[in-house]
Amino acid sequence: MKAVTNEMPAIFEDLADVRKESFIRMKNLKDSGTNVVGTFCTYTPKEILYAGNIVTVNLCGVSEEPIPAAEKDLPANLCPLIKSSYGHAITDTCPFFYFSDMILGETTCDGKKKMFEILNSEVKETFIMMLPQTYKFESGIPLYISEMERLIERIEEKFNIKITEDDLRRAIHQSNEDRKNFSSLLEMSKLVPAPFKGMDMVNILEAYDFTFSSEEKNELVEEAREKAIARYEEIKDDPVANKRKRILLTGGPNTGVKNKLVTILEDANIDIVAIDACNGIKERQDLIDETLPPLEALARKYMNVGCSVMTWNDRRIKDMGDMIEDYKIDGVVECVLQACHTFQIEARRVRKFVQEEKNLPYIAISTDYSTADYGQISTRLNAFVEML
Ligand code: BJ8
């Protein structure tokens, strides 16, 4: 087990400036005595942590570099996100992991839950929450509530704090305000022409993931909103911009492959106007019901997220259908990380829905974090763009 200290290892000095800024903010938070919990998933009930004034940070690995180290312990044919996250953890190359006092993981896919077991026994305390595998039946709700109760108990003990019902209500309310604000920004891409270019949307989503307070979130949203309004005013009467094709990006986590997938689409003058992966609008569109008892409200909110780890994932198809209409989508690109069985298998249903029910072009790109397949993906995506 590694001890948490506030000294940054020298290796972090080499990291890209844009990420470094968030590392520094994180270090300042640690220096001021803030407790930090690292998270991995959209199913995390973060409001419980906010209620205890705990900062959360996303630990999903997006880089290829630590994968060889991870492959010494984990099978090579595992999802790159898991290998990258684990590799960073064991090589101390992710400052966010480094500064996390504790990790919170959910039993989503097999690879992640088994990685959490190793992290917990060998690297850093990892609280593993049992995630019900369906939202179709009410039976998932009491299980999720009892898991949140277990989490609260552990957090109170670890950080020597007390989380009251009022704390939970306050955190839920603030979270809802943040969601409304951010959703209203993302929904600007319903405009034609789109005010966000290909990489803009992905970059905004990534930056938002590394904001640690509501104030920072609001600043980021307002800055992006101003830029989007200015860009829209500039291009709204441009006939070329008005004819640009509009893509929905679906599937698994895409941040680790954005430099392939999104760059290629952007270079082909395609606008990614909607992202329904878990970094997109999916989790943000439903607010938490503030009239219910807090834990029940959280359970009903999170147990309704349409990720492929759920059985009978009808929610995802419904959301996708709505987005295709609302964002005037011309084609759907699905990003599937290699060895992610749930998204890979569900891609069949998504393809049938998009092609047969929506009569739109669809392509699935299965890839990992290496650059080896850049040329092949470029050829396939450019051929897809020709079809639009
Ligand atoms: S809500 S997408 S963060 S589970 S790690 S399932 S890619 S094999 S990340 Fe996920 Fe939560 Fe769903 Fe979102 Fe596949 Fe890889 Fe598993 Fe993954």
mmCIF file with all atom_site columns, N, CA and C and ligand atoms in Angstrom, residues 40-44 60 78-82 106 108-112 131 251-253 277-279 282 305-309 336-343, ligand 1:
data_model
loop_
_atom_site.group_PDB
_atom_site.id
_atom_site.type_symbol
_atom_site.label_atom_id
_atom_site.label_alt_id
_atom_site.label_comp_id
_atom_site.label_asym_id
_atom_site.label_entity_id
_atom_site.label_seq_id
_atom_site.pdbx_PDB_ins_code
_atom_site.Cartn_x
_atom_site.Cartn_y
_atom_site.Cartn_z
_atom_site.occupancy
_atom_site.B_iso_or_equiv
_atom_site.pdbx_formal_charge
_atom_site.auth_seq_id
_atom_site.auth_comp_id
_atom_site.auth_asym_id
_atom_site.auth_atom_id
_atom_site.pdbx_PDB_model_num
ATOM   1   N  N   . PHE A 1 40  ? -14.184 6.213  -11.093 1.00 0.00 ? 40  PHE A N   1
ATOM   2   C  CA  . PHE A 1 40  ? -13.995 5.607  -12.412 1.00 0.00 ? 40  PHE A CA  1
ATOM   3   C  C   . PHE A 1 40  ? -15.247 5.587  -13.265 1.00 0.00 ? 40  PHE A C   1
ATOM   4   N  N   . CYS A 1 41  ? -16.381 6.013  -12.730 1.00 0.00 ? 41  CYS A N   1
ATOM   5   C  CA  . CYS A 1 41  ? -17.588 5.658  -13.484 1.00 0.00 ? 41  CYS A CA  1
ATOM   6   C  C   . CYS A 1 41  ? -18.717 6.662  -13.292 1.00 0.00 ? 41  CYS A C   1
ATOM   7   N  N   . THR A 1 42  ? -19.584 6.690  -14.291 1.00 0.00 ? 42  THR A N   1
ATOM   8   C  CA  . THR A 1 42  ? -20.769 7.539  -14.240 1.00 0.00 ? 42  THR A CA  1
ATOM   9   C  C   . THR A 1 42  ? -21.763 7.057  -13.187 1.00 0.00 ? 42  THR A C   1
ATOM   10  N  N   . TYR A 1 43  ? -21.673 5.791  -12.799 1.00 0.00 ? 43  TYR A N   1
ATOM   11  C  CA  . TYR A 1 43  ? -22.606 5.272  -11.791 1.00 0.00 ? 43  TYR A CA  1
ATOM   12  C  C   . TYR A 1 43  ? -22.211 5.657  -10.354 1.00 0.00 ? 43  TYR A C   1
ATOM   13  N  N   . THR A 1 44  ? -21.112 6.394  -10.209 1.00 0.00 ? 44  THR A N   1
ATOM   14  C  CA  . THR A 1 44  ? -20.682 6.809  -8.865  1.00 0.00 ? 44  THR A CA  1
ATOM   15  C  C   . THR A 1 44  ? -21.631 7.869  -8.298  1.00 0.00 ? 44  THR A C   1
ATOM   16  N  N   . CYS A 1 60  ? -9.933  7.435  -14.907 1.00 0.00 ? 60  CYS A N   1
ATOM   17  C  CA  . CYS A 1 60  ? -9.887  6.559  -16.088 1.00 0.00 ? 60  CYS A CA  1
ATOM   18  C  C   . CYS A 1 60  ? -8.668  6.910  -16.935 1.00 0.00 ? 60  CYS A C   1
ATOM   19  N  N   . LEU A 1 78  ? -7.047  -7.100 -22.593 1.00 0.00 ? 78  LEU A N   1
ATOM   20  C  CA  . LEU A 1 78  ? -7.990  -6.435 -21.691 1.00 0.00 ? 78  LEU A CA  1
ATOM   21  C  C   . LEU A 1 78  ? -8.217  -5.027 -22.234 1.00 0.00 ? 78  LEU A C   1
ATOM   22  N  N   . CYS A 1 79  ? -9.330  -4.426 -21.866 1.00 0.00 ? 79  CYS A N   1
ATOM   23  C  CA  . CYS A 1 79  ? -9.662  -3.076 -22.321 1.00 0.00 ? 79  CYS A CA  1
ATOM   24  C  C   . CYS A 1 79  ? -8.525  -2.087 -21.996 1.00 0.00 ? 79  CYS A C   1
ATOM   25  N  N   . PRO A 1 80  ? -8.152  -1.229 -22.970 1.00 0.00 ? 80  PRO A N   1
ATOM   26  C  CA  . PRO A 1 80  ? -7.029  -0.305 -22.739 1.00 0.00 ? 80  PRO A CA  1
ATOM   27  C  C   . PRO A 1 80  ? -7.280  0.671  -21.594 1.00 0.00 ? 80  PRO A C   1
ATOM   28  N  N   . LEU A 1 81  ? -8.549  1.014  -21.360 1.00 0.00 ? 81  LEU A N   1
ATOM   29  C  CA  . LEU A 1 81  ? -8.839  1.950  -20.271 1.00 0.00 ? 81  LEU A CA  1
ATOM   30  C  C   . LEU A 1 81  ? -8.440  1.331  -18.926 1.00 0.00 ? 81  LEU A C   1
ATOM   31  N  N   . ILE A 1 82  ? -8.720  0.056  -18.778 1.00 0.00 ? 82  ILE A N   1
ATOM   32  C  CA  . ILE A 1 82  ? -8.390  -0.620 -17.513 1.00 0.00 ? 82  ILE A CA  1
ATOM   33  C  C   . ILE A 1 82  ? -6.870  -0.740 -17.378 1.00 0.00 ? 82  ILE A C   1
ATOM   34  N  N   . GLU A 1 106 ? -17.007 0.735  -8.937  1.00 0.00 ? 106 GLU A N   1
ATOM   35  C  CA  . GLU A 1 106 ? -18.270 -0.014 -8.954  1.00 0.00 ? 106 GLU A CA  1
ATOM   36  C  C   . GLU A 1 106 ? -18.074 -1.308 -9.729  1.00 0.00 ? 106 GLU A C   1
ATOM   37  N  N   . THR A 1 108 ? -18.899 -2.716 -12.430 1.00 0.00 ? 108 THR A N   1
ATOM   38  C  CA  . THR A 1 108 ? -19.513 -2.507 -13.750 1.00 0.00 ? 108 THR A CA  1
ATOM   39  C  C   . THR A 1 108 ? -19.149 -3.676 -14.660 1.00 0.00 ? 108 THR A C   1
ATOM   40  N  N   . CYS A 1 109 ? -17.940 -3.639 -15.249 1.00 0.00 ? 109 CYS A N   1
ATOM   41  C  CA  . CYS A 1 109 ? -17.522 -4.764 -16.095 1.00 0.00 ? 109 CYS A CA  1
ATOM   42  C  C   . CYS A 1 109 ? -16.549 -5.644 -15.312 1.00 0.00 ? 109 CYS A C   1
ATOM   43  N  N   . ASP A 1 110 ? -16.329 -6.857 -15.827 1.00 0.00 ? 110 ASP A N   1
ATOM   44  C  CA  . ASP A 1 110 ? -15.486 -7.819 -15.097 1.00 0.00 ? 110 ASP A CA  1
ATOM   45  C  C   . ASP A 1 110 ? -14.063 -7.298 -14.914 1.00 0.00 ? 110 ASP A C   1
ATOM   46  N  N   . GLY A 1 111 ? -13.514 -6.705 -15.995 1.00 0.00 ? 111 GLY A N   1
ATOM   47  C  CA  . GLY A 1 111 ? -12.124 -6.243 -15.929 1.00 0.00 ? 111 GLY A CA  1
ATOM   48  C  C   . GLY A 1 111 ? -11.931 -5.200 -14.846 1.00 0.00 ? 111 GLY A C   1
ATOM   49  N  N   . LYS A 1 112 ? -12.848 -4.244 -14.797 1.00 0.00 ? 112 LYS A N   1
ATOM   50  C  CA  . LYS A 1 112 ? -12.694 -3.169 -13.807 1.00 0.00 ? 112 LYS A CA  1
ATOM   51  C  C   . LYS A 1 112 ? -12.812 -3.722 -12.388 1.00 0.00 ? 112 LYS A C   1
ATOM   52  N  N   . LEU A 1 131 ? -22.827 -2.782 -7.989  1.00 0.00 ? 131 LEU A N   1
ATOM   53  C  CA  . LEU A 1 131 ? -23.777 -2.095 -8.868  1.00 0.00 ? 131 LEU A CA  1
ATOM   54  C  C   . LEU A 1 131 ? -24.787 -3.104 -9.393  1.00 0.00 ? 131 LEU A C   1
ATOM   55  N  N   . GLY A 1 251 ? -21.073 4.957  -27.915 1.00 0.00 ? 251 GLY A N   1
ATOM   56  C  CA  . GLY A 1 251 ? -20.173 3.875  -27.524 1.00 0.00 ? 251 GLY A CA  1
ATOM   57  C  C   . GLY A 1 251 ? -19.508 4.100  -26.186 1.00 0.00 ? 251 GLY A C   1
ATOM   58  N  N   . GLY A 1 252 ? -18.352 3.480  -26.040 1.00 0.00 ? 252 GLY A N   1
ATOM   59  C  CA  . GLY A 1 252 ? -17.637 3.512  -24.764 1.00 0.00 ? 252 GLY A CA  1
ATOM   60  C  C   . GLY A 1 252 ? -16.835 4.791  -24.609 1.00 0.00 ? 252 GLY A C   1
ATOM   61  N  N   . PRO A 1 253 ? -16.016 4.854  -23.567 1.00 0.00 ? 253 PRO A N   1
ATOM   62  C  CA  . PRO A 1 253 ? -15.213 6.058  -23.321 1.00 0.00 ? 253 PRO A CA  1
ATOM   63  C  C   . PRO A 1 253 ? -14.334 6.384  -24.530 1.00 0.00 ? 253 PRO A C   1
ATOM   64  N  N   . ALA A 1 277 ? -21.776 8.997  -25.112 1.00 0.00 ? 277 ALA A N   1
ATOM   65  C  CA  . ALA A 1 277 ? -20.945 8.159  -24.246 1.00 0.00 ? 277 ALA A CA  1
ATOM   66  C  C   . ALA A 1 277 ? -21.062 8.732  -22.832 1.00 0.00 ? 277 ALA A C   1
ATOM   67  N  N   . CYS A 1 278 ? -20.435 8.052  -21.854 1.00 0.00 ? 278 CYS A N   1
ATOM   68  C  CA  . CYS A 1 278 ? -20.731 8.494  -20.489 1.00 0.00 ? 278 CYS A CA  1
ATOM   69  C  C   . CYS A 1 278 ? -20.097 9.832  -20.158 1.00 0.00 ? 278 CYS A C   1
ATOM   70  N  N   . ASN A 1 279 ? -19.180 10.332 -21.012 1.00 0.00 ? 279 ASN A N   1
ATOM   71  C  CA  . ASN A 1 279 ? -18.676 11.695 -20.750 1.00 0.00 ? 279 ASN A CA  1
ATOM   72  C  C   . ASN A 1 279 ? -19.594 12.747 -21.383 1.00 0.00 ? 279 ASN A C   1
ATOM   73  N  N   . LYS A 1 282 ? -25.441 12.074 -21.563 1.00 0.00 ? 282 LYS A N   1
ATOM   74  C  CA  . LYS A 1 282 ? -26.220 10.956 -21.012 1.00 0.00 ? 282 LYS A CA  1
ATOM   75  C  C   . LYS A 1 282 ? -26.532 11.075 -19.513 1.00 0.00 ? 282 LYS A C   1
ATOM   76  N  N   . VAL A 1 305 ? -29.112 5.150  -15.715 1.00 0.00 ? 305 VAL A N   1
ATOM   77  C  CA  . VAL A 1 305 ? -28.137 5.544  -16.751 1.00 0.00 ? 305 VAL A CA  1
ATOM   78  C  C   . VAL A 1 305 ? -27.993 4.391  -17.738 1.00 0.00 ? 305 VAL A C   1
ATOM   79  N  N   . GLY A 1 306 ? -28.099 4.710  -19.017 1.00 0.00 ? 306 GLY A N   1
ATOM   80  C  CA  . GLY A 1 306 ? -28.108 3.650  -20.045 1.00 0.00 ? 306 GLY A CA  1
ATOM   81  C  C   . GLY A 1 306 ? -26.737 3.252  -20.542 1.00 0.00 ? 306 GLY A C   1
ATOM   82  N  N   . CYS A 1 307 ? -25.973 2.531  -19.721 1.00 0.00 ? 307 CYS A N   1
ATOM   83  C  CA  . CYS A 1 307 ? -24.655 2.045  -20.155 1.00 0.00 ? 307 CYS A CA  1
ATOM   84  C  C   . CYS A 1 307 ? -24.770 0.577  -20.524 1.00 0.00 ? 307 CYS A C   1
ATOM   85  N  N   . SER A 1 308 ? -23.867 0.119  -21.393 1.00 0.00 ? 308 SER A N   1
ATOM   86  C  CA  . SER A 1 308 ? -23.946 -1.268 -21.880 1.00 0.00 ? 308 SER A CA  1
ATOM   87  C  C   . SER A 1 308 ? -23.702 -2.305 -20.792 1.00 0.00 ? 308 SER A C   1
ATOM   88  N  N   . VAL A 1 309 ? -23.200 -1.896 -19.633 1.00 0.00 ? 309 VAL A N   1
ATOM   89  C  CA  . VAL A 1 309 ? -23.023 -2.898 -18.573 1.00 0.00 ? 309 VAL A CA  1
ATOM   90  C  C   . VAL A 1 309 ? -24.373 -3.343 -17.996 1.00 0.00 ? 309 VAL A C   1
ATOM   91  N  N   . VAL A 1 336 ? -15.746 1.730  -29.899 1.00 0.00 ? 336 VAL A N   1
ATOM   92  C  CA  . VAL A 1 336 ? -15.727 0.593  -28.981 1.00 0.00 ? 336 VAL A CA  1
ATOM   93  C  C   . VAL A 1 336 ? -14.282 0.297  -28.618 1.00 0.00 ? 336 VAL A C   1
ATOM   94  N  N   . LEU A 1 337 ? -13.987 0.295  -27.342 1.00 0.00 ? 337 LEU A N   1
ATOM   95  C  CA  . LEU A 1 337 ? -12.626 -0.049 -26.935 1.00 0.00 ? 337 LEU A CA  1
ATOM   96  C  C   . LEU A 1 337 ? -12.441 -1.559 -27.050 1.00 0.00 ? 337 LEU A C   1
ATOM   97  N  N   . GLN A 1 338 ? -11.257 -1.932 -27.554 1.00 0.00 ? 338 GLN A N   1
ATOM   98  C  CA  . GLN A 1 338 ? -11.000 -3.358 -27.754 1.00 0.00 ? 338 GLN A CA  1
ATOM   99  C  C   . GLN A 1 338 ? -11.154 -4.132 -26.452 1.00 0.00 ? 338 GLN A C   1
ATOM   100 N  N   . ALA A 1 339 ? -11.749 -5.314 -26.562 1.00 0.00 ? 339 ALA A N   1
ATOM   101 C  CA  . ALA A 1 339 ? -11.968 -6.205 -25.419 1.00 0.00 ? 339 ALA A CA  1
ATOM   102 C  C   . ALA A 1 339 ? -13.045 -5.693 -24.466 1.00 0.00 ? 339 ALA A C   1
ATOM   103 N  N   . CYS A 1 340 ? -13.795 -4.689 -24.864 1.00 0.00 ? 340 CYS A N   1
ATOM   104 C  CA  . CYS A 1 340 ? -14.953 -4.275 -24.060 1.00 0.00 ? 340 CYS A CA  1
ATOM   105 C  C   . CYS A 1 340 ? -16.159 -5.056 -24.579 1.00 0.00 ? 340 CYS A C   1
ATOM   106 N  N   . HIS A 1 341 ? -16.439 -6.157 -23.917 1.00 0.00 ? 341 HIS A N   1
ATOM   107 C  CA  . HIS A 1 341 ? -17.457 -7.066 -24.449 1.00 0.00 ? 341 HIS A CA  1
ATOM   108 C  C   . HIS A 1 341 ? -18.848 -6.457 -24.482 1.00 0.00 ? 341 HIS A C   1
ATOM   109 N  N   . THR A 1 342 ? -19.192 -5.718 -23.428 1.00 0.00 ? 342 THR A N   1
ATOM   110 C  CA  . THR A 1 342 ? -20.576 -5.238 -23.376 1.00 0.00 ? 342 THR A CA  1
ATOM   111 C  C   . THR A 1 342 ? -20.875 -4.257 -24.515 1.00 0.00 ? 342 THR A C   1
ATOM   112 N  N   . PHE A 1 343 ? -19.965 -3.304 -24.749 1.00 0.00 ? 343 PHE A N   1
ATOM   113 C  CA  . PHE A 1 343 ? -20.210 -2.365 -25.853 1.00 0.00 ? 343 PHE A CA  1
ATOM   114 C  C   . PHE A 1 343 ? -20.079 -3.069 -27.208 1.00 0.00 ? 343 PHE A C   1
HETATM 115 S  S1  . BJ8 B 2 .   ? -21.060 4.292  -17.224 1.00 0.00 ? 1   BJ8 B S1  1
HETATM 116 S  S2  . BJ8 B 2 .   ? -19.053 3.345  -19.991 1.00 0.00 ? 1   BJ8 B S2  1
HETATM 117 S  S3  . BJ8 B 2 .   ? -17.612 4.658  -17.028 1.00 0.00 ? 1   BJ8 B S3  1
HETATM 118 S  S4  . BJ8 B 2 .   ? -19.076 1.414  -17.027 1.00 0.00 ? 1   BJ8 B S4  1
HETATM 119 S  S5  . BJ8 B 2 .   ? -13.727 -0.336 -18.506 1.00 0.00 ? 1   BJ8 B S5  1
HETATM 120 S  S6  . BJ8 B 2 .   ? -17.080 -1.088 -19.588 1.00 0.00 ? 1   BJ8 B S6  1
HETATM 121 S  S7  . BJ8 B 2 .   ? -14.742 0.334  -21.841 1.00 0.00 ? 1   BJ8 B S7  1
HETATM 122 S  S8  . BJ8 B 2 .   ? -14.299 -2.969 -20.713 1.00 0.00 ? 1   BJ8 B S8  1
HETATM 123 S  S9  . BJ8 B 2 .   ? -15.777 2.390  -18.840 1.00 0.00 ? 1   BJ8 B S9  1
HETATM 124 FE FE1 . BJ8 B 2 .   ? -17.775 2.772  -18.251 1.00 0.00 ? 1   BJ8 B FE1 1
HETATM 125 FE FE2 . BJ8 B 2 .   ? -19.273 3.461  -16.193 1.00 0.00 ? 1   BJ8 B FE2 1
HETATM 126 FE FE3 . BJ8 B 2 .   ? -20.390 2.528  -18.403 1.00 0.00 ? 1   BJ8 B FE3 1
HETATM 127 FE FE4 . BJ8 B 2 .   ? -19.317 4.901  -18.412 1.00 0.00 ? 1   BJ8 B FE4 1
HETATM 128 FE FE5 . BJ8 B 2 .   ? -15.852 -1.501 -21.383 1.00 0.00 ? 1   BJ8 B FE5 1
HETATM 129 FE FE6 . BJ8 B 2 .   ? -13.415 -0.931 -20.609 1.00 0.00 ? 1   BJ8 B FE6 1
HETATM 130 FE FE7 . BJ8 B 2 .   ? -15.139 -1.991 -18.893 1.00 0.00 ? 1   BJ8 B FE7 1
HETATM 131 FE FE8 . BJ8 B 2 .   ? -15.445 0.460  -19.690 1.00 0.00 ? 1   BJ8 B FE8 1
#
